[in-house]
XYZ file of N, CA, C and O in Angstrom:
652
model
N 11.163 2.126 -35.304
C 10.434 1.297 -34.383
C 10.864 1.608 -32.822
O 10.113 1.928 -31.891
N 12.123 1.619 -32.665
C 12.649 1.990 -31.135
C 12.318 3.198 -30.847
O 12.038 3.662 -29.871
N 12.359 4.357 -31.817
C 11.993 5.710 -31.482
C 10.549 5.845 -31.081
O 10.206 6.529 -30.101
N 9.755 5.007 -31.793
C 8.228 5.192 -31.472
C 7.897 4.597 -30.002
O 7.215 5.153 -29.388
N 8.707 3.538 -29.750
C 8.651 2.816 -28.471
C 8.805 3.877 -27.512
O 8.274 3.790 -26.469
N 9.831 4.269 -27.489
C 10.447 5.352 -26.290
C 9.563 6.478 -26.531
O 9.450 6.878 -25.218
N 9.114 7.029 -27.663
C 8.052 8.293 -27.485
C 6.900 7.759 -26.746
O 6.182 8.533 -25.982
N 6.434 6.590 -27.039
C 5.259 6.076 -26.294
C 5.484 5.877 -24.912
O 4.558 6.258 -23.960
N 6.722 5.376 -24.537
C 6.794 5.256 -23.034
C 6.927 6.320 -22.342
O 6.514 6.753 -21.146
N 7.609 7.272 -23.155
C 7.701 8.886 -22.483
C 6.288 9.548 -22.163
O 6.093 10.152 -21.210
N 5.366 9.387 -23.113
C 4.137 9.773 -23.111
C 3.580 9.206 -21.970
O 2.729 9.917 -21.207
N 3.550 7.973 -21.679
C 2.832 7.356 -20.905
C 3.442 7.752 -19.453
O 2.747 7.880 -18.417
N 4.734 7.855 -19.375
C 5.466 8.274 -18.122
C 4.907 9.604 -17.687
O 4.483 9.778 -16.335
N 4.930 10.595 -18.641
C 4.367 11.952 -18.276
C 2.784 11.823 -17.811
O 2.558 12.695 -17.104
N 2.083 11.003 -18.416
C 0.747 10.981 -18.374
C 0.455 10.177 -17.017
O -0.542 10.459 -16.170
N 1.150 9.204 -16.557
C 0.805 8.426 -15.474
C 1.693 8.658 -14.039
O 1.317 8.293 -12.989
N 2.864 9.100 -14.365
C 3.814 9.073 -13.356
C 3.487 10.001 -11.923
O 3.534 9.444 -10.749
N 2.785 11.212 -12.340
C 2.474 11.974 -11.243
C 1.542 11.312 -10.348
O 1.507 11.606 -8.933
N 0.487 10.863 -10.808
C -0.542 10.207 -10.299
C -0.364 8.796 -9.398
O -0.807 8.578 -8.105
N 0.456 8.216 -10.056
C 1.041 6.967 -9.593
C 1.981 7.185 -8.288
O 1.917 6.672 -7.219
N 2.956 8.282 -8.404
C 3.593 8.563 -7.502
C 2.858 9.202 -6.377
O 3.198 8.872 -5.097
N 1.808 9.840 -6.510
C 1.001 10.408 -5.569
C 0.154 9.598 -4.721
O 0.088 9.513 -3.535
N -0.266 8.413 -5.280
C -1.125 7.171 -4.793
C 0.009 6.413 -3.976
O -0.348 6.350 -2.617
N 1.145 6.330 -4.381
C 2.231 5.649 -3.669
C 2.521 6.515 -2.348
O 2.624 5.852 -1.308
N 2.551 7.846 -2.478
C 2.855 8.569 -1.417
C 1.744 8.445 -0.206
O 2.086 8.364 1.066
N 0.604 8.505 -0.732
C -0.595 8.435 0.505
C -0.345 7.059 1.085
O -0.898 6.633 2.350
N 0.270 5.859 0.580
C 0.311 4.576 0.953
C 1.439 4.630 1.868
O 1.752 3.629 2.734
N 2.642 5.050 1.464
C 3.897 4.966 2.327
C 4.219 6.130 3.230
O 5.227 5.905 3.954
N 3.506 7.227 3.243
C 3.851 8.325 3.786
C 5.190 9.136 3.708
O 5.806 9.257 4.772
N 5.732 8.713 2.570
C 7.400 9.229 2.356
C 7.637 9.687 0.874
O 7.321 8.615 0.056
N 7.841 10.742 0.720
C 8.028 11.163 -0.891
C 9.143 10.297 -1.496
O 8.727 10.008 -2.697
N 10.307 10.196 -0.728
C 11.303 9.630 -1.438
C 10.666 8.130 -1.862
O 11.056 7.377 -2.960
N 10.300 7.415 -0.821
C 9.822 5.922 -0.820
C 8.947 6.018 -2.128
O 8.838 4.966 -2.912
N 8.021 6.829 -1.995
C 6.832 6.761 -3.112
C 7.333 7.121 -4.481
O 7.109 6.127 -5.394
N 8.639 7.840 -4.683
C 9.151 8.024 -6.009
C 9.884 6.755 -6.329
O 9.897 6.491 -7.475
N 10.481 6.329 -5.328
C 11.252 4.906 -5.591
C 10.205 3.752 -6.176
O 10.647 3.227 -7.318
N 9.328 3.894 -5.617
C 8.199 2.704 -5.936
C 7.534 2.851 -7.128
O 7.748 2.020 -7.928
N 7.321 4.137 -7.442
C 6.653 4.491 -8.926
C 7.788 4.281 -10.021
O 7.415 3.866 -11.044
N 9.228 4.696 -9.688
C 10.044 4.650 -10.664
C 10.293 3.161 -10.954
O 10.670 2.704 -12.126
N 10.257 2.420 -9.750
C 10.600 0.993 -9.970
C 9.351 0.105 -10.849
O 9.646 -0.595 -11.818
N 8.156 0.624 -10.734
C 7.126 0.012 -11.230
C 7.252 0.360 -12.892
O 6.987 -0.432 -13.801
N 7.672 1.705 -13.188
C 7.871 2.140 -14.643
C 8.963 1.133 -15.286
O 9.030 0.935 -16.295
N 10.076 1.035 -14.323
C 11.249 0.387 -14.996
C 10.727 -1.076 -15.072
O 11.105 -1.702 -16.088
N 9.879 -1.788 -14.171
C 9.361 -3.350 -14.551
C 8.724 -3.112 -15.578
O 8.497 -4.041 -16.617
N 7.746 -2.126 -15.920
C 7.053 -1.975 -17.342
C 7.769 -1.896 -18.476
O 7.562 -2.679 -19.357
N 8.783 -1.186 -18.265
C 9.676 -1.075 -19.433
C 10.520 -2.076 -20.116
O 10.696 -2.686 -21.163
N 10.796 -3.071 -18.801
C 11.524 -4.290 -19.079
C 10.567 -5.177 -19.883
O 10.805 -6.186 -20.427
N 9.212 -5.297 -19.729
C 8.307 -6.038 -20.272
C 7.322 -5.231 -21.460
O 6.231 -5.589 -21.687
N 7.671 -4.117 -21.859
C 6.969 -3.253 -22.655
C 6.204 -3.946 -23.809
O 4.930 -3.630 -23.905
N 6.755 -4.753 -24.378
C 6.133 -5.719 -25.611
C 5.029 -6.375 -24.961
O 4.178 -6.798 -26.009
N 5.224 -6.826 -23.838
C 4.094 -8.147 -23.549
C 3.109 -7.646 -22.648
O 2.218 -8.343 -22.242
N 3.054 -6.334 -22.280
C 2.074 -5.769 -21.459
C 0.836 -5.265 -22.129
O 1.063 -4.069 -22.793
N -0.333 -5.768 -22.023
C -1.380 -5.398 -22.676
C -1.921 -4.089 -22.185
O -2.437 -3.062 -22.773
N -1.958 -3.891 -20.813
C -2.631 -3.030 -20.142
C -1.514 -2.180 -19.157
O -1.434 -2.402 -18.116
N -0.720 -1.188 -19.777
C 0.239 -0.549 -18.882
C -0.204 -0.069 -17.662
O 0.458 -0.110 -16.357
N -1.305 0.648 -17.548
C -1.593 1.541 -16.239
C -2.148 0.383 -15.278
O -1.472 0.501 -14.389
N -2.737 -0.536 -15.609
C -2.977 -1.660 -14.689
C -1.714 -2.267 -14.142
O -1.523 -2.568 -12.861
N -0.784 -2.667 -15.121
C 0.505 -3.328 -14.753
C 0.982 -2.435 -13.754
O 1.603 -2.802 -12.778
N 1.314 -1.029 -13.945
C 1.943 -0.191 -13.086
C 1.347 -0.115 -11.673
O 2.078 -0.137 -10.704
N 0.015 -0.088 -11.723
C -0.628 -0.068 -10.237
C -0.475 -1.405 -9.544
O -0.567 -1.151 -8.208
N -0.682 -2.421 -10.040
C -0.574 -3.775 -9.595
C 0.997 -3.884 -9.078
O 1.216 -4.309 -8.144
N 1.838 -3.619 -9.893
C 3.347 -3.713 -9.536
C 3.589 -2.631 -8.229
O 4.227 -3.340 -7.475
N 3.087 -1.513 -8.302
C 3.466 -0.430 -7.498
C 2.788 -1.155 -6.059
O 3.201 -0.957 -5.021
N 1.638 -1.702 -6.127
C 0.777 -2.212 -4.790
C 1.767 -3.332 -4.335
O 2.013 -3.567 -3.008
N 2.139 -4.053 -5.168
C 3.188 -5.174 -4.598
C 4.459 -4.648 -4.052
O 4.882 -5.076 -3.254
N 5.009 -3.821 -4.595
C 6.177 -2.975 -3.887
C 5.723 -2.333 -2.713
O 6.696 -2.433 -1.836
N 4.622 -1.663 -2.500
C 4.140 -1.160 -1.428
C 4.145 -2.215 -0.340
O 4.615 -1.801 0.894
N 3.542 -3.399 -0.709
C 3.237 -4.342 0.291
C 4.552 -4.762 0.834
O 4.820 -5.113 2.016
N 5.670 -4.866 -0.275
C 6.873 -5.536 0.228
C 7.548 -4.480 1.078
O 8.140 -4.609 2.231
N 7.312 -2.976 0.954
C 7.948 -1.774 1.801
C 7.200 -2.115 3.303
O 8.100 -2.065 4.206
N 5.951 -2.113 3.382
C 5.259 -2.228 4.497
C 5.879 -3.794 5.281
O 6.079 -3.627 6.740
N 6.084 -4.579 4.658
C 6.715 -5.886 5.157
C 7.876 -5.696 5.848
O 8.487 -5.973 7.072
N 8.750 -4.765 5.059
C 10.271 -4.582 5.528
C 10.047 -3.720 6.642
O 10.761 -3.766 7.741
N 9.248 -2.828 6.761
C 8.929 -1.829 7.890
C 8.543 -2.747 9.220
O 8.975 -2.332 10.205
N 7.504 -3.836 8.952
C 7.326 -4.375 9.848
C 8.172 -5.400 10.510
O 8.179 -5.641 11.794
N 9.231 -5.850 9.653
C 10.132 -6.516 10.286
C 11.277 -5.765 10.942
O 11.685 -6.242 12.065
N 11.362 -4.624 10.670
C 12.201 -3.499 11.335
C 11.498 -3.261 12.707
O 12.399 -3.265 13.726
N 10.312 -3.052 12.741
C 9.620 -2.701 14.003
C 9.834 -3.872 14.943
O 9.990 -3.601 16.097
N 9.703 -5.028 14.252
C 9.877 -6.209 15.338
C 11.383 -6.246 15.927
O 11.274 -6.773 16.841
N 12.237 -5.945 14.948
C 13.386 -6.066 15.557
C 13.960 -4.914 16.677
O 14.696 -5.364 17.788
N 13.210 -3.885 16.392
C 13.454 -2.596 17.272
C 12.792 -3.030 18.614
O 13.016 -3.158 19.831
N 11.603 -3.887 18.548
C 10.924 -4.195 19.768
C 11.654 -5.325 20.464
O 11.581 -5.113 21.671
N 12.026 -6.167 19.671
C 12.946 -7.109 20.360
C 14.191 -6.294 21.116
O 14.713 -7.009 22.123
N 14.572 -5.403 20.726
C 15.622 -4.836 21.154
C 15.392 -4.026 22.303
O 16.129 -3.426 23.199
N 14.177 -3.713 22.614
C 13.496 -3.063 23.715
C 13.495 -1.406 23.632
O 13.484 -0.878 24.461
N 13.404 -1.071 22.303
C 13.230 0.297 22.112
C 12.152 0.687 21.407
O 11.883 1.726 20.868
N 11.208 -0.145 21.817
C 9.764 0.247 21.079
C 9.158 1.621 21.368
O 8.728 2.459 20.599
N 9.236 1.989 22.600
C 8.793 3.170 23.114
C 9.335 4.642 22.127
O 8.587 5.392 21.908
N 10.460 4.271 21.664
C 11.358 5.478 21.090
C 10.613 5.392 19.378
O 10.550 6.392 18.674
N 10.142 4.354 19.168
C 9.610 4.105 17.679
C 8.080 4.288 17.512
O 7.722 5.020 16.519
N 7.308 3.955 18.314
C 5.980 4.083 18.368
C 5.491 4.684 19.533
O 5.392 4.497 20.400
N 4.915 5.979 19.177
C 4.381 6.746 20.429
C 2.948 6.011 20.804
O 2.476 5.623 20.019
N 2.635 6.277 22.180
C 1.398 5.579 22.682
C 0.109 6.062 21.925
O -0.888 5.301 21.842
N 0.027 7.599 21.318
C -0.997 7.757 20.616
C -1.540 7.030 19.642
O -2.737 6.720 19.267
N -0.331 6.461 18.892
C -0.754 5.451 17.799
C -1.486 4.122 18.121
O -2.143 3.740 17.368
N -1.136 3.878 19.276
C -1.952 2.526 19.887
C -3.491 2.908 20.124
O -4.164 2.174 19.641
N -3.712 4.092 20.499
C -4.984 4.368 20.758
C -5.829 4.865 19.422
O -6.952 4.767 19.545
N -5.227 5.201 18.444
C -5.638 5.788 17.310
C -5.209 4.978 15.978
O -4.420 5.483 15.389
N -5.755 3.913 15.788
C -5.086 2.982 14.660
C -5.438 3.701 13.538
O -6.278 4.213 13.179
N -4.203 3.603 12.720
C -4.261 4.050 11.206
C -4.866 3.220 10.225
O -4.565 1.875 10.308
N -5.768 3.624 9.557
C -6.500 2.923 8.420
C -5.417 2.289 7.597
O -5.526 1.211 7.254
N -4.347 3.005 7.287
C -3.479 2.440 6.373
C -2.748 1.219 7.024
O -2.474 0.039 6.412
N -2.420 1.130 8.377
C -2.095 0.003 9.070
C -3.078 -1.245 9.081
O -2.657 -2.329 8.855
N -4.218 -0.761 9.307
C -5.407 -1.902 9.200
C -5.484 -2.519 7.741
O -5.457 -3.674 7.661
N -5.360 -1.803 6.831
C -5.165 -2.084 5.241
C -4.217 -3.078 5.102
O -4.089 -4.129 4.566
N -2.902 -2.710 5.690
C -1.968 -3.465 5.540
C -1.926 -4.637 6.091
O -1.404 -5.834 5.696
N -2.600 -4.944 7.239
C -2.869 -6.259 7.827
C -3.811 -7.041 7.216
O -3.956 -8.153 7.666
N -4.677 -6.663 6.276
C -5.620 -7.443 5.605
C -4.818 -8.393 4.741
O -3.739 -8.292 4.230
N -5.485 -9.710 4.647
C -4.966 -10.540 3.471
C -4.919 -10.227 2.228
O -5.562 -9.204 1.988
N -3.749 -10.639 1.579
C -3.581 -9.988 0.169
C -4.713 -10.088 -0.784
O -5.023 -9.148 -1.291
N -5.568 -11.087 -0.492
C -6.763 -11.341 -1.596
C -7.673 -10.235 -1.120
O -8.428 -9.599 -2.299
N -7.820 -9.518 0.137
C -8.643 -8.416 0.354
C -8.013 -7.210 0.216
O -8.702 -6.026 -0.115
N -6.751 -7.177 0.368
C -5.992 -5.757 0.536
C -5.760 -5.238 -0.925
O -5.925 -4.137 -1.160
N -5.505 -6.207 -1.980
C -5.132 -5.896 -3.337
C -6.424 -5.053 -3.984
O -6.263 -3.648 -4.395
N -7.704 -5.515 -3.703
C -8.913 -4.720 -4.400
C -9.056 -3.543 -3.677
O -9.259 -2.459 -4.269
N -8.651 -3.457 -2.385
C -9.009 -2.133 -1.466
C -7.892 -1.089 -1.932
O -8.473 -0.030 -2.342
N -6.780 -1.435 -2.333
C -5.793 -0.539 -2.774
C -6.136 0.010 -4.146
O -6.022 1.178 -4.406
N -6.524 -0.859 -4.942
C -6.625 -0.572 -6.281
C -8.216 0.357 -6.298
O -8.072 1.192 -7.144
N -9.160 -0.107 -5.794
C -10.243 0.394 -5.918
C -10.494 1.952 -5.222
O -10.831 2.813 -5.619
N -9.924 1.934 -3.694
C -10.040 3.009 -2.925
C -8.843 3.984 -3.132
O -9.193 5.256 -2.879
N -7.706 3.593 -3.310
C -6.619 4.290 -3.226
C -6.250 4.627 -4.550
O -5.502 5.728 -4.783
N -6.381 3.851 -5.683
C -6.069 4.155 -7.068
C -7.309 4.768 -7.664
O -7.146 4.982 -9.028
N -8.581 4.716 -7.298
C -9.678 5.171 -7.809
C -10.130 4.324 -9.108
O -10.528 5.028 -9.913
N -9.796 3.002 -8.797
C -10.053 2.245 -10.093
C -11.491 1.807 -10.073
O -11.818 1.180 -8.943
N -12.360 1.479 -11.003
C -13.575 0.910 -11.197
C -13.419 -0.364 -10.865
O -12.478 -1.259 -11.210
N -14.674 -1.123 -10.347
C -14.646 -2.493 -9.940
C -14.223 -3.405 -11.295
O -13.452 -4.265 -11.074
N -14.828 -3.001 -12.314
C -14.488 -3.573 -13.590
C -13.098 -3.660 -13.651
O -12.651 -4.880 -14.371
N -12.424 -2.645 -13.607
C -10.805 -2.643 -14.048
C -10.262 -3.368 -13.015
O -9.189 -4.211 -13.234
N -10.544 -3.426 -11.593
C -9.943 -4.336 -10.562
C -10.206 -5.586 -10.763
O -9.170 -6.332 -10.666
N -11.292 -6.331 -11.356
C -11.683 -7.450 -11.746
C -10.643 -7.837 -12.819
O -9.932 -9.022 -12.633
N -10.587 -7.150 -13.910
C -9.256 -7.487 -14.913
C -8.208 -7.736 -14.465
O -7.382 -8.568 -14.841
N -7.692 -6.500 -13.570
C -6.317 -6.721 -13.178
C -6.065 -7.776 -12.307
O -4.842 -8.333 -12.130
N -6.957 -8.172 -11.420
C -6.603 -9.225 -10.494
C -7.106 -10.645 -11.055
O -6.850 -11.811 -10.432
N -7.800 -10.596 -12.183
C -8.120 -11.956 -12.864
C -9.235 -12.606 -12.168
O -9.535 -13.683 -12.169
N -10.112 -11.737 -11.520
C -11.461 -12.210 -10.905
C -12.608 -11.548 -11.543
O -12.594 -10.648 -12.098
N -13.707 -12.353 -11.367
C -14.927 -11.782 -11.528
C -15.353 -10.908 -10.883
O -14.961 -10.493 -9.690
N -16.042 -9.506 -11.598
C -16.594 -8.345 -10.730
C -17.210 -8.931 -9.455
O -17.227 -8.138 -8.313
N -18.168 -9.746 -9.393
C -18.870 -10.164 -8.204
C -17.923 -10.511 -7.053
O -18.368 -10.408 -5.961
N -17.044 -11.252 -7.530
C -15.827 -11.460 -6.517
C -15.123 -10.465 -5.959
O -14.930 -10.138 -4.755
N -14.703 -9.476 -6.888
C -14.457 -8.429 -6.375
C -15.204 -7.470 -5.410
O -14.622 -7.065 -4.416
N -16.501 -7.287 -5.664
C -17.579 -6.754 -4.904
C -17.263 -7.352 -3.443
O -17.543 -6.930 -2.453
N -17.405 -8.660 -3.465
C -17.521 -9.553 -2.328
C -16.224 -9.418 -1.422
O -16.472 -9.202 -0.049
N -15.032 -9.178 -2.208
C -13.923 -9.109 -1.372
C -13.868 -7.561 -0.670
O -13.317 -7.451 0.288
N -14.602 -6.660 -1.725
C -14.230 -5.243 -0.884
C -15.170 -5.348 0.197
O -14.922 -4.682 1.417
N -16.375 -5.994 0.144
C -17.493 -6.008 1.232
C -16.746 -6.539 2.602
O -16.857 -6.170 3.699
N -15.877 -7.814 2.188
C -15.519 -8.645 3.327
C -14.270 -7.706 4.038
O -14.038 -7.486 5.212
N -13.399 -7.000 2.923
C -12.376 -6.149 3.545
C -12.885 -4.967 4.495
O -12.322 -4.604 5.504
N -13.979 -4.195 4.064
C -14.747 -3.217 4.696
C -15.227 -3.774 5.914
O -15.002 -3.232 7.287
N -15.749 -4.863 6.018
C -16.251 -5.561 7.404
C -15.118 -5.819 8.442
O -15.300 -5.573 9.398
N -14.083 -6.198 7.713
C -12.894 -6.530 8.917
C -12.405 -5.160 9.278
O -12.167 -5.119 10.446
N -12.092 -4.093 8.436
C -11.614 -2.857 8.762
C -12.707 -2.277 9.891
O -12.264 -1.678 10.845
N -14.130 -2.248 9.552
C -15.044 -1.669 10.543
C -14.851 -2.667 11.789
O -15.073 -1.963 12.825
N -14.823 -3.800 11.814
C -14.660 -4.554 13.204
C -13.427 -4.190 14.000
O -13.392 -3.956 14.991
N -12.324 -4.194 13.020
C -10.835 -3.508 13.682
C -11.211 -2.227 14.387
O -10.669 -1.960 15.475
N -11.458 -1.185 13.684
C -11.959 0.059 14.132
C -12.725 0.183 15.428
O -12.551 0.840 16.497
N -13.891 -0.826 15.315
C -14.686 -0.762 16.538
C -13.875 -1.136 17.874
O -14.160 -0.663 18.724
N -13.358 -2.421 17.722
C -12.545 -2.823 18.768
C -11.534 -1.853 19.254
O -11.353 -1.806 20.463
N -10.746 -1.037 18.213
C -9.805 -0.043 18.894
C -10.427 0.864 19.577
O -10.076 1.521 20.483
N -11.673 1.346 19.149
C -12.423 2.447 19.690
C -12.847 2.081 20.990
O -12.976 2.878 21.998
N -13.279 0.813 20.943
C -13.934 0.321 22.517
C -12.902 0.245 23.420
O -13.238 0.289 24.677
N -11.634 0.294 22.789
C -10.538 -0.031 24.052
C -9.814 1.120 24.381
O -8.713 1.222 24.870
N -10.198 2.169 23.702
C -9.738 3.526 23.947
C -10.052 4.216 25.275
O -11.055 4.245 25.777
N -8.940 4.695 26.044
C -9.137 5.018 27.364
C -10.121 6.233 27.586
O -10.302 7.112 26.528
């Protein structure tokens, strides 16, 4: 039994780790952090192996939560640096004029951010996002629409203020 469990976990790891790590890489812009997040997601899956019905979904939702925690940590660090008066060394002026979509996605409320990450960044169909988030498909579609509208509005405001 233990051998088959380990074999199944190894096969799942071989099949899903590269794509999960690549997805994380696009979100965090750092190879090492991406691998840490993907590895931690697998570690958490392994700890709950017998109780997880959908391992792929568990991995992506867990990774999304870990990425969100990473983003929060980075934001806390940015605020601390700003308070110390060293903002210019951390963020070049060009970033203010050209907002990163990733940063805008990061600023979305969690209710909207999670479906965006799963649907657009992990290429999951709406039906699967609905199952993973425990929402109806219509709700996921509405959340995706609301998130796109917020992102569109932020981008328009940013572009209107570009010198």
